[in-house]
Structures are given as C-alpha cells and as structure tokens.
PDB file of C-alpha atoms in Angstrom:
ATOM      1  CA  MET A  30      -3.991 -65.894  12.349  1.00  0.00           C
ATOM      2  CA  GLU A  31      -1.624 -68.824  12.760  1.00  0.00           C
ATOM      3  CA  LEU A  32       1.748 -67.777  11.349  1.00  0.00           C
ATOM      4  CA  GLY A  33       3.373 -71.190  11.552  1.00  0.00           C
ATOM      5  CA  LEU A  34       6.620 -69.901  13.037  1.00  0.00           C
ATOM      6  CA  SER A  35       6.710 -71.900  16.251  1.00  0.00           C
ATOM      7  CA  GLY A  36       9.999 -73.796  16.416  1.00  0.00           C
ATOM      8  CA  LYS A  37      11.326 -72.260  13.201  1.00  0.00           C
ATOM      9  CA  VAL A  38      14.953 -71.132  13.212  1.00  0.00           C
ATOM     10  CA  VAL A  39      15.238 -67.465  12.246  1.00  0.00           C
ATOM     11  CA  LEU A  40      18.431 -65.497  11.630  1.00  0.00           C
ATOM     12  CA  VAL A  41      18.020 -61.715  11.837  1.00  0.00           C
ATOM     13  CA  THR A  42      21.171 -59.847  10.849  1.00  0.00           C
ATOM     14  CA  GLY A  43      21.578 -56.473  12.493  1.00  0.00           C
ATOM     15  CA  GLY A  44      19.215 -57.786  15.119  1.00  0.00           C
ATOM     16  CA  SER A  45      20.283 -55.473  17.932  1.00  0.00           C
ATOM     17  CA  GLY A  46      19.392 -52.192  16.193  1.00  0.00           C
ATOM     18  CA  SER A  47      16.039 -50.389  16.350  1.00  0.00           C
ATOM     19  CA  LEU A  48      14.391 -52.263  13.485  1.00  0.00           C
ATOM     20  CA  GLY A  49      16.193 -55.515  14.206  1.00  0.00           C
ATOM     21  CA  SER A  50      15.123 -55.498  17.860  1.00  0.00           C
ATOM     22  CA  ALA A  51      11.478 -55.122  16.849  1.00  0.00           C
ATOM     23  CA  MET A  52      11.842 -58.048  14.442  1.00  0.00           C
ATOM     24  CA  VAL A  53      13.535 -60.251  17.024  1.00  0.00           C
ATOM     25  CA  THR A  54      10.797 -59.493  19.553  1.00  0.00           C
ATOM     26  CA  ALA A  55       8.040 -60.198  17.022  1.00  0.00           C
ATOM     27  CA  PHE A  56       9.504 -63.540  15.918  1.00  0.00           C
ATOM     28  CA  ALA A  57      10.096 -64.612  19.497  1.00  0.00           C
ATOM     29  CA  ALA A  58       6.482 -63.852  20.364  1.00  0.00           C
ATOM     30  CA  GLU A  59       5.478 -66.369  17.683  1.00  0.00           C
ATOM     31  CA  GLY A  60       7.615 -69.092  19.237  1.00  0.00           C
ATOM     32  CA  ALA A  61      10.471 -68.990  16.752  1.00  0.00           C
ATOM     33  CA  ARG A  62      14.063 -69.648  17.791  1.00  0.00           C
ATOM     34  CA  ILE A  63      15.942 -66.439  17.076  1.00  0.00           C
ATOM     35  CA  ALA A  64      19.573 -65.847  16.195  1.00  0.00           C
ATOM     36  CA  LEU A  65      20.438 -62.165  16.193  1.00  0.00           C
ATOM     37  CA  THR A  66      23.694 -60.644  15.106  1.00  0.00           C
ATOM     38  CA  TYR A  67      25.796 -57.735  16.258  1.00  0.00           C
ATOM     39  CA  ARG A  68      28.965 -56.081  15.003  1.00  0.00           C
ATOM     40  CA  HIS A  69      29.983 -53.285  17.383  1.00  0.00           C
ATOM     41  CA  ASP A  70      27.875 -53.642  20.516  1.00  0.00           C
ATOM     42  CA  PRO A  71      27.592 -57.142  21.998  1.00  0.00           C
ATOM     43  CA  GLY A  72      26.212 -55.652  25.197  1.00  0.00           C
ATOM     44  CA  ARG A  73      23.143 -54.284  23.456  1.00  0.00           C
ATOM     45  CA  ALA A  74      22.540 -57.614  21.712  1.00  0.00           C
ATOM     46  CA  GLU A  75      22.911 -59.546  24.963  1.00  0.00           C
ATOM     47  CA  LYS A  76      20.536 -57.196  26.767  1.00  0.00           C
ATOM     48  CA  LEU A  77      17.902 -57.781  24.089  1.00  0.00           C
ATOM     49  CA  ALA A  78      18.475 -61.535  24.262  1.00  0.00           C
ATOM     50  CA  ARG A  79      18.003 -61.592  28.027  1.00  0.00           C
ATOM     51  CA  ALA A  80      14.776 -59.596  27.707  1.00  0.00           C
ATOM     52  CA  VAL A  81      13.419 -62.034  25.133  1.00  0.00           C
ATOM     53  CA  GLU A  82      14.468 -65.021  27.229  1.00  0.00           C
ATOM     54  CA  ALA A  83      12.708 -63.532  30.241  1.00  0.00           C
ATOM     55  CA  ARG A  84       9.492 -63.791  28.230  1.00  0.00           C
ATOM     56  CA  GLY A  85      10.169 -67.430  27.375  1.00  0.00           C
ATOM     57  CA  GLY A  86      11.960 -66.949  24.061  1.00  0.00           C
ATOM     58  CA  GLU A  87      14.925 -68.920  22.778  1.00  0.00           C
ATOM     59  CA  VAL A  88      17.742 -66.666  21.536  1.00  0.00           C
ATOM     60  CA  LEU A  89      21.267 -67.020  20.215  1.00  0.00           C
ATOM     61  CA  VAL A  90      23.605 -64.016  19.873  1.00  0.00           C
ATOM     62  CA  VAL A  91      26.284 -64.250  17.179  1.00  0.00           C
ATOM     63  CA  GLU A  92      28.948 -61.887  15.905  1.00  0.00           C
ATOM     64  CA  TYR A  93      28.572 -60.907  12.251  1.00  0.00           C
ATOM     65  CA  ASP A  94      30.391 -58.439  10.012  1.00  0.00           C
ATOM     66  CA  LEU A  95      28.696 -57.703   6.685  1.00  0.00           C
ATOM     67  CA  ALA A  96      32.070 -56.742   5.218  1.00  0.00           C
ATOM     68  CA  ASP A  97      33.812 -59.982   6.201  1.00  0.00           C
ATOM     69  CA  ARG A  98      32.951 -63.178   4.322  1.00  0.00           C
ATOM     70  CA  ALA A  99      34.566 -65.366   6.984  1.00  0.00           C
ATOM     71  CA  SER A 100      32.508 -63.682   9.705  1.00  0.00           C
ATOM     72  CA  ILE A 101      29.322 -64.204   7.694  1.00  0.00           C
ATOM     73  CA  ARG A 102      29.979 -67.910   7.195  1.00  0.00           C
ATOM     74  CA  SER A 103      30.950 -68.318  10.835  1.00  0.00           C
ATOM     75  CA  ALA A 104      27.670 -66.731  11.968  1.00  0.00           C
ATOM     76  CA  VAL A 105      25.573 -69.001   9.751  1.00  0.00           C
ATOM     77  CA  ASP A 106      27.577 -72.077  10.770  1.00  0.00           C
ATOM     78  CA  THR A 107      27.080 -71.193  14.445  1.00  0.00           C
ATOM     79  CA  VAL A 108      23.305 -71.007  14.032  1.00  0.00           C
ATOM     80  CA  VAL A 109      23.068 -74.259  12.081  1.00  0.00           C
ATOM     81  CA  GLY A 110      25.460 -75.953  14.491  1.00  0.00           C
ATOM     82  CA  GLU A 111      23.365 -74.874  17.485  1.00  0.00           C
ATOM     83  CA  TRP A 112      19.914 -75.695  16.129  1.00  0.00           C
ATOM     84  CA  GLY A 113      20.564 -77.962  13.137  1.00  0.00           C
ATOM     85  CA  ALA A 114      18.539 -75.872  10.719  1.00  0.00           C
ATOM     86  CA  LEU A 115      17.889 -72.456   9.230  1.00  0.00           C
ATOM     87  CA  ASP A 116      14.343 -71.717   8.102  1.00  0.00           C
ATOM     88  CA  VAL A 117      14.213 -67.941   7.798  1.00  0.00           C
ATOM     89  CA  LEU A 118      16.855 -65.370   6.877  1.00  0.00           C
ATOM     90  CA  VAL A 119      16.131 -61.685   7.437  1.00  0.00           C
ATOM     91  CA  LEU A 120      18.920 -59.579   5.950  1.00  0.00           C
ATOM     92  CA  ASN A 121      18.559 -56.381   7.944  1.00  0.00           C
ATOM     93  CA  ALA A 122      22.202 -55.419   8.573  1.00  0.00           C
ATOM     94  CA  SER A 123      23.684 -52.513   6.638  1.00  0.00           C
ATOM     95  CA  ALA A 124      27.008 -50.739   6.756  1.00  0.00           C
ATOM     96  CA  GLN A 125      25.235 -47.451   5.991  1.00  0.00           C
ATOM     97  CA  GLN A 126      23.296 -45.181   8.323  1.00  0.00           C
ATOM     98  CA  GLY A 127      20.557 -44.329   5.839  1.00  0.00           C
ATOM     99  CA  THR A 128      20.166 -41.293   3.624  1.00  0.00           C
ATOM    100  CA  ARG A 129      22.349 -38.228   4.113  1.00  0.00           C
ATOM    101  CA  THR A 130      21.078 -35.215   5.994  1.00  0.00           C
ATOM    102  CA  THR A 131      23.429 -33.008   3.915  1.00  0.00           C
ATOM    103  CA  PRO A 132      23.373 -33.933   0.205  1.00  0.00           C
ATOM    104  CA  VAL A 133      26.657 -34.285  -1.679  1.00  0.00           C
ATOM    105  CA  ALA A 134      26.891 -33.590  -5.410  1.00  0.00           C
ATOM    106  CA  PHE A 135      27.504 -36.818  -7.295  1.00  0.00           C
ATOM    107  CA  GLU A 136      30.814 -35.596  -8.705  1.00  0.00           C
ATOM    108  CA  ASP A 137      31.973 -35.005  -5.131  1.00  0.00           C
ATOM    109  CA  VAL A 138      31.032 -38.423  -3.749  1.00  0.00           C
ATOM    110  CA  PRO A 139      34.266 -40.007  -2.470  1.00  0.00           C
ATOM    111  CA  VAL A 140      35.056 -43.180  -4.366  1.00  0.00           C
ATOM    112  CA  GLU A 141      35.656 -44.898  -1.022  1.00  0.00           C
ATOM    113  CA  HIS A 142      32.053 -44.175   0.014  1.00  0.00           C
ATOM    114  CA  TRP A 143      30.739 -45.618  -3.253  1.00  0.00           C
ATOM    115  CA  GLN A 144      32.905 -48.713  -2.979  1.00  0.00           C
ATOM    116  CA  GLN A 145      32.018 -49.306   0.660  1.00  0.00           C
ATOM    117  CA  ALA A 146      28.293 -49.026  -0.031  1.00  0.00           C
ATOM    118  CA  LEU A 147      28.309 -51.523  -2.873  1.00  0.00           C
ATOM    119  CA  ARG A 148      31.040 -53.857  -1.693  1.00  0.00           C
ATOM    120  CA  THR A 149      29.723 -54.096   1.832  1.00  0.00           C
ATOM    121  CA  ASP A 150      25.939 -54.033   1.482  1.00  0.00           C
ATOM    122  CA  VAL A 151      25.606 -55.714  -1.916  1.00  0.00           C
ATOM    123  CA  GLU A 152      28.446 -58.195  -1.625  1.00  0.00           C
ATOM    124  CA  GLY A 153      27.548 -58.803   2.020  1.00  0.00           C
ATOM    125  CA  ALA A 154      24.026 -59.738   0.945  1.00  0.00           C
ATOM    126  CA  PHE A 155      25.471 -62.069  -1.681  1.00  0.00           C
ATOM    127  CA  HIS A 156      27.744 -63.816   0.807  1.00  0.00           C
ATOM    128  CA  THR A 157      25.038 -64.072   3.484  1.00  0.00           C
ATOM    129  CA  VAL A 158      22.406 -65.630   1.246  1.00  0.00           C
ATOM    130  CA  GLN A 159      24.983 -67.924  -0.313  1.00  0.00           C
ATOM    131  CA  ALA A 160      26.114 -69.092   3.130  1.00  0.00           C
ATOM    132  CA  ALA A 161      22.524 -69.691   4.290  1.00  0.00           C
ATOM    133  CA  LEU A 162      21.165 -71.611   1.310  1.00  0.00           C
ATOM    134  CA  PRO A 163      22.781 -75.016   1.940  1.00  0.00           C
ATOM    135  CA  ALA A 164      20.950 -75.185   5.271  1.00  0.00           C
ATOM    136  CA  MET A 165      17.672 -73.944   3.769  1.00  0.00           C
ATOM    137  CA  LYS A 166      17.490 -76.073   0.638  1.00  0.00           C
ATOM    138  CA  GLY A 167      16.145 -79.597   0.760  1.00  0.00           C
ATOM    139  CA  ARG A 168      13.613 -78.822   3.492  1.00  0.00           C
ATOM    140  CA  GLY A 169      10.777 -77.838   1.159  1.00  0.00           C
ATOM    141  CA  TRP A 170      10.163 -74.603   3.041  1.00  0.00           C
ATOM    142  CA  GLY A 171      12.084 -71.399   3.615  1.00  0.00           C
ATOM    143  CA  ARG A 172      11.750 -67.637   3.682  1.00  0.00           C
ATOM    144  CA  ILE A 173      14.213 -64.855   2.872  1.00  0.00           C
ATOM    145  CA  VAL A 174      13.424 -61.183   3.483  1.00  0.00           C
ATOM    146  CA  LEU A 175      15.810 -58.454   2.353  1.00  0.00           C
ATOM    147  CA  LEU A 176      15.548 -54.964   3.875  1.00  0.00           C
ATOM    148  CA  SER A 177      15.774 -52.105   1.395  1.00  0.00           C
ATOM    149  CA  ALA A 178      14.371 -48.565   1.637  1.00  0.00           C
ATOM    150  CA  ASN A 179      11.346 -46.799   0.189  1.00  0.00           C
ATOM    151  CA  ILE A 180      13.501 -43.866  -0.955  1.00  0.00           C
ATOM    152  CA  VAL A 181      14.996 -45.964  -3.764  1.00  0.00           C
ATOM    153  CA  VAL A 182      11.887 -45.579  -5.920  1.00  0.00           C
ATOM    154  CA  ARG A 183      12.029 -41.771  -5.709  1.00  0.00           C
ATOM    155  CA  GLY A 184      15.725 -41.080  -5.429  1.00  0.00           C
ATOM    156  CA  ALA A 185      17.379 -38.418  -3.314  1.00  0.00           C
ATOM    157  CA  ASN A 186      20.032 -35.874  -4.159  1.00  0.00           C
ATOM    158  CA  GLY A 187      23.441 -36.945  -2.940  1.00  0.00           C
ATOM    159  CA  ASP A 188      22.397 -40.426  -1.905  1.00  0.00           C
ATOM    160  CA  GLU A 189      23.471 -42.390  -4.963  1.00  0.00           C
ATOM    161  CA  PRO A 190      25.672 -44.911  -3.086  1.00  0.00           C
ATOM    162  CA  PHE A 191      22.953 -45.725  -0.559  1.00  0.00           C
ATOM    163  CA  ILE A 192      20.178 -45.924  -3.132  1.00  0.00           C
ATOM    164  CA  ALA A 193      22.194 -47.933  -5.656  1.00  0.00           C
ATOM    165  CA  SER A 194      23.158 -50.489  -3.027  1.00  0.00           C
ATOM    166  CA  LYS A 195      19.576 -50.862  -1.766  1.00  0.00           C
ATOM    167  CA  MET A 196      18.110 -51.054  -5.261  1.00  0.00           C
ATOM    168  CA  ALA A 197      20.516 -53.893  -6.001  1.00  0.00           C
ATOM    169  CA  LEU A 198      18.667 -55.918  -3.360  1.00  0.00           C
ATOM    170  CA  HIS A 199      15.483 -55.587  -5.419  1.00  0.00           C
ATOM    171  CA  GLY A 200      17.166 -57.280  -8.363  1.00  0.00           C
ATOM    172  CA  LEU A 201      18.728 -59.906  -6.131  1.00  0.00           C
ATOM    173  CA  GLY A 202      15.414 -60.657  -4.441  1.00  0.00           C
ATOM    174  CA  ARG A 203      13.519 -60.940  -7.716  1.00  0.00           C
ATOM    175  CA  THR A 204      16.088 -63.327  -9.196  1.00  0.00           C
ATOM    176  CA  LEU A 205      16.342 -65.471  -6.068  1.00  0.00           C
ATOM    177  CA  ALA A 206      12.554 -65.737  -5.928  1.00  0.00           C
ATOM    178  CA  THR A 207      12.626 -67.347  -9.363  1.00  0.00           C
ATOM    179  CA  GLU A 208      15.605 -69.614  -8.747  1.00  0.00           C
ATOM    180  CA  LEU A 209      14.525 -70.837  -5.307  1.00  0.00           C
ATOM    181  CA  ALA A 210      10.826 -71.357  -6.042  1.00  0.00           C
ATOM    182  CA  ALA A 211      11.286 -75.072  -6.699  1.00  0.00           C
ATOM    183  CA  ASP A 212      12.827 -75.425  -3.217  1.00  0.00           C
ATOM    184  CA  GLY A 213       9.794 -73.872  -1.531  1.00  0.00           C
ATOM    185  CA  ILE A 214      11.799 -70.803  -0.539  1.00  0.00           C
ATOM    186  CA  LEU A 215       9.945 -67.507  -0.897  1.00  0.00           C
ATOM    187  CA  VAL A 216      12.026 -64.351  -1.257  1.00  0.00           C
ATOM    188  CA  ASN A 217      10.750 -60.812  -0.793  1.00  0.00           C
ATOM    189  CA  VAL A 218      11.997 -57.294  -0.099  1.00  0.00           C
ATOM    190  CA  VAL A 219      10.621 -54.938   2.557  1.00  0.00           C
ATOM    191  CA  ALA A 220      11.275 -51.254   1.878  1.00  0.00           C
ATOM    192  CA  PRO A 221      10.581 -49.041   4.910  1.00  0.00           C
ATOM    193  CA  GLY A 222       9.995 -45.352   4.567  1.00  0.00           C
ATOM    194  CA  ALA A 223      10.709 -42.889   7.366  1.00  0.00           C
ATOM    195  CA  THR A 224      10.629 -44.912  10.585  1.00  0.00           C
ATOM    196  CA  VAL A 225      10.999 -43.932  14.232  1.00  0.00           C
ATOM    197  CA  SER A 226      14.384 -45.600  14.597  1.00  0.00           C
ATOM    198  CA  ASP A 227      17.588 -44.426  16.250  1.00  0.00           C
ATOM    199  CA  GLY A 228      19.044 -43.481  12.875  1.00  0.00           C
ATOM    200  CA  PHE A 229      15.964 -41.503  11.867  1.00  0.00           C
ATOM    201  CA  LEU A 230      15.803 -39.581  15.129  1.00  0.00           C
ATOM    202  CA  ARG A 231      19.481 -38.648  14.837  1.00  0.00           C
ATOM    203  CA  ARG A 232      18.526 -36.561  11.807  1.00  0.00           C
ATOM    204  CA  PHE A 233      16.695 -34.073  14.011  1.00  0.00           C
ATOM    205  CA  PRO A 234      18.340 -31.283  16.045  1.00  0.00           C
ATOM    206  CA  ASP A 235      18.639 -31.715  19.797  1.00  0.00           C
ATOM    207  CA  GLU A 236      15.768 -29.343  20.569  1.00  0.00           C
ATOM    208  CA  THR A 237      13.409 -31.327  18.317  1.00  0.00           C
ATOM    209  CA  ARG A 238      14.438 -34.649  19.836  1.00  0.00           C
ATOM    210  CA  ALA A 239      13.832 -33.157  23.264  1.00  0.00           C
ATOM    211  CA  THR A 240      10.129 -32.827  22.406  1.00  0.00           C
ATOM    212  CA  PHE A 241      10.014 -36.613  21.996  1.00  0.00           C
ATOM    213  CA  ALA A 242      11.122 -37.221  25.593  1.00  0.00           C
ATOM    214  CA  GLY A 243       8.646 -39.430  27.398  1.00  0.00           C
ATOM    215  CA  LEU A 244       6.882 -40.514  24.217  1.00  0.00           C
ATOM    216  CA  ASP A 245       6.904 -44.099  23.015  1.00  0.00           C
ATOM    217  CA  ASP A 246       7.327 -44.947  19.327  1.00  0.00           C
ATOM    218  CA  ALA A 247       3.613 -44.627  18.682  1.00  0.00           C
ATOM    219  CA  GLY A 248       3.542 -41.219  20.351  1.00  0.00           C
ATOM    220  CA  ILE A 249       6.413 -39.932  18.230  1.00  0.00           C
ATOM    221  CA  LYS A 250       4.704 -41.394  15.178  1.00  0.00           C
ATOM    222  CA  ARG A 251       1.607 -39.293  15.905  1.00  0.00           C
ATOM    223  CA  VAL A 252       3.671 -36.133  16.273  1.00  0.00           C
ATOM    224  CA  LEU A 253       5.673 -36.444  13.089  1.00  0.00           C
ATOM    225  CA  ASN A 254       4.288 -35.857   9.612  1.00  0.00           C
ATOM    226  CA  HIS A 255       6.745 -36.939   6.959  1.00  0.00           C
ATOM    227  CA  GLY A 256       4.732 -36.124   3.839  1.00  0.00           C
ATOM    228  CA  ALA A 257       3.246 -39.572   3.333  1.00  0.00           C
ATOM    229  CA  PRO A 258      -0.476 -39.793   2.419  1.00  0.00           C
ATOM    230  CA  VAL A 259      -1.211 -41.464   5.752  1.00  0.00           C
ATOM    231  CA  GLY A 260       0.478 -38.464   7.373  1.00  0.00           C
ATOM    232  CA  LYS A 261       2.635 -40.360   9.856  1.00  0.00           C
ATOM    233  CA  VAL A 262       5.988 -42.089   9.927  1.00  0.00           C
ATOM    234  CA  SER A 263       6.187 -45.794  10.736  1.00  0.00           C
ATOM    235  CA  THR A 264       7.320 -47.389  13.972  1.00  0.00           C
ATOM    236  CA  PRO A 265       9.808 -50.287  14.063  1.00  0.00           C
ATOM    237  CA  ALA A 266       6.852 -52.526  14.940  1.00  0.00           C
ATOM    238  CA  ASP A 267       5.127 -51.546  11.675  1.00  0.00           C
ATOM    239  CA  VAL A 268       8.160 -52.740   9.732  1.00  0.00           C
ATOM    240  CA  ALA A 269       8.613 -55.823  11.903  1.00  0.00           C
ATOM    241  CA  ASN A 270       5.012 -56.917  11.319  1.00  0.00           C
ATOM    242  CA  ALA A 271       5.484 -56.746   7.554  1.00  0.00           C
ATOM    243  CA  VAL A 272       8.677 -58.786   7.778  1.00  0.00           C
ATOM    244  CA  LEU A 273       6.994 -61.260  10.128  1.00  0.00           C
ATOM    245  CA  PHE A 274       4.173 -61.979   7.699  1.00  0.00           C
ATOM    246  CA  LEU A 275       6.391 -62.400   4.638  1.00  0.00           C
ATOM    247  CA  ALA A 276       8.702 -64.690   6.619  1.00  0.00           C
ATOM    248  CA  SER A 277       5.889 -66.838   7.969  1.00  0.00           C
ATOM    249  CA  GLY A 278       3.795 -69.786   6.929  1.00  0.00           C
ATOM    250  CA  ALA A 279       0.848 -67.427   6.585  1.00  0.00           C
ATOM    251  CA  ASN A 280       2.608 -66.185   3.466  1.00  0.00           C
ATOM    252  CA  GLY A 281       1.838 -69.108   1.239  1.00  0.00           C
ATOM    253  CA  ASN A 282       2.544 -67.735  -2.223  1.00  0.00           C
ATOM    254  CA  ILE A 283       4.007 -64.216  -2.174  1.00  0.00           C
ATOM    255  CA  SER A 284       7.501 -64.133  -3.630  1.00  0.00           C
ATOM    256  CA  GLY A 285       9.568 -61.764  -5.721  1.00  0.00           C
ATOM    257  CA  ASN A 286       7.774 -58.692  -4.417  1.00  0.00           C
ATOM    258  CA  VAL A 287       8.768 -55.416  -2.793  1.00  0.00           C
ATOM    259  CA  LEU A 288       6.537 -54.342   0.092  1.00  0.00           C
ATOM    260  CA  HIS A 289       6.734 -50.634   0.938  1.00  0.00           C
ATOM    261  CA  VAL A 290       6.029 -49.749   4.574  1.00  0.00           C
ATOM    262  CA  ALA A 291       5.824 -46.022   4.039  1.00  0.00           C
ATOM    263  CA  GLY A 292       2.335 -44.736   4.740  1.00  0.00           C
ATOM    264  CA  GLY A 293       1.347 -44.706   1.080  1.00  0.00           C
ATOM    265  CA  HIS A 294       4.521 -43.084  -0.272  1.00  0.00           C
TER     266      HIS A 294
END
C-alpha cells in the first residue's frame, strides 16, 4: 500500500521514548522527514536520529517541554524554519508515566498532581496544536494524531488525573476534526492498551523483568497475557503502525475517531 508519506514533514513529540521511537522509525521508513522531540535526554534522541540517518532517513532533533508554551512554539518554529512546512503532527509526549501501580483514593490525590496532569498534558496539547496549525493550514492536506490510552474507557481506581487528562484529548480531537475538515486536515486519536514499553515494563518486579532478558518486543508480547480478548499485549510497533496509517495519505477520510490498539479490550 502506498502511504503517500515520502517527503512529508512529520513532528513526533516525545519521539525518543519507546512508543515515539517506533513511530519515528516507521515514518522514516516511508520516506518522511522526521522531527522528534526530547525533554530530559538529548543523548537518547540523538542516538535514535543517527540510527535513522544510517538507514537513509532525514531527521531533526528539537528540544520540547510540554509544560512550557515558549518551548513548544520554539520547537514548531524550528521544524518549519528547517523544512518550510509541517504536514503531520503526532502528539505523543506526556508529563505522566501512565497509570499508577498503587491506586490512591480520590480524596487523597494531591491537588498538585491533578493540576500538573491537566495543565501540562491538556494545556500542552492545546498549545502544541495551536502552534502547528498556521504551518498546516492552507496546504489542503494535513494529519494530526493525538495519543491517549485505552484505559480511559474503563477507568481505573486512583488514576483520575491521568484518565481525565487523556479523555480530554478525545474531546479535543473530535472538535478539531470538525473545525479543520475544510482545510483537509484529518484529526484522530490513538488509544493504546498495555504495550511493551519502558513504562509498562517498569510496573513489573525485577524478577519478572529478568524473565524478559534476551527477548525482543514480540517475544515479550507472546509471554504476557494482559486480559485482552486477543490474549497478548501490544508492541510499540503495533501502536506505531496504527499512527502511521491515520497520519498518512492512505487515510483518505477517517477523522474524529478514536482507534484502540488494545487486543480487543
């Protein structure tokens, strides 16, 4: 299938993490020009960029802080200044590490945690999309993919800040899909379930993680059963492939939807 991504300019926020790295690699394989962001670890981002470049990809590494509006605008301006365009925005960065391993009663949730979740992830999404749109509009084509989480449709005890902030992206995506339709910009949400990422594996005790030694993502996926009907957790590549399709020219008319990559959950 021709995805129509060759030469497209793609910005993947949080591009140096487990999921982000898989997305960057997938877009690069399709011939897209990739800008990936980092916040804490420029070395990891640069290492990924060099690996992609070694396979013929074109990569730009930019600093980006979801909690800092100036940093967000600077990152977008850097990409547009380098390549003169922005065709695809994948909002993958998050200030949160996923659901809690130890639930906290709602009345005990620190107000600072609640404020950080909403002000950083929700307002960061607002500022990022707002900064990107001037470069995307007027071209007749664009794609925006927001990363949420499958758990938001079921809820989880003690995870109200995380779930509320991710569910807000569903409303944002649905509204943007309507507003931006006339500009040819399609907007969708991808909601991964349990995925073999660094954050997911950190939830397991050391002795369990030791059993994964020597296994690749697919091998770990076969070992784990996370209660989904398919019986396996996803790999970062599973999520990346869903994002890739929705962000591509092969997606001709899907907008305003939430795609769950969760093995049937």
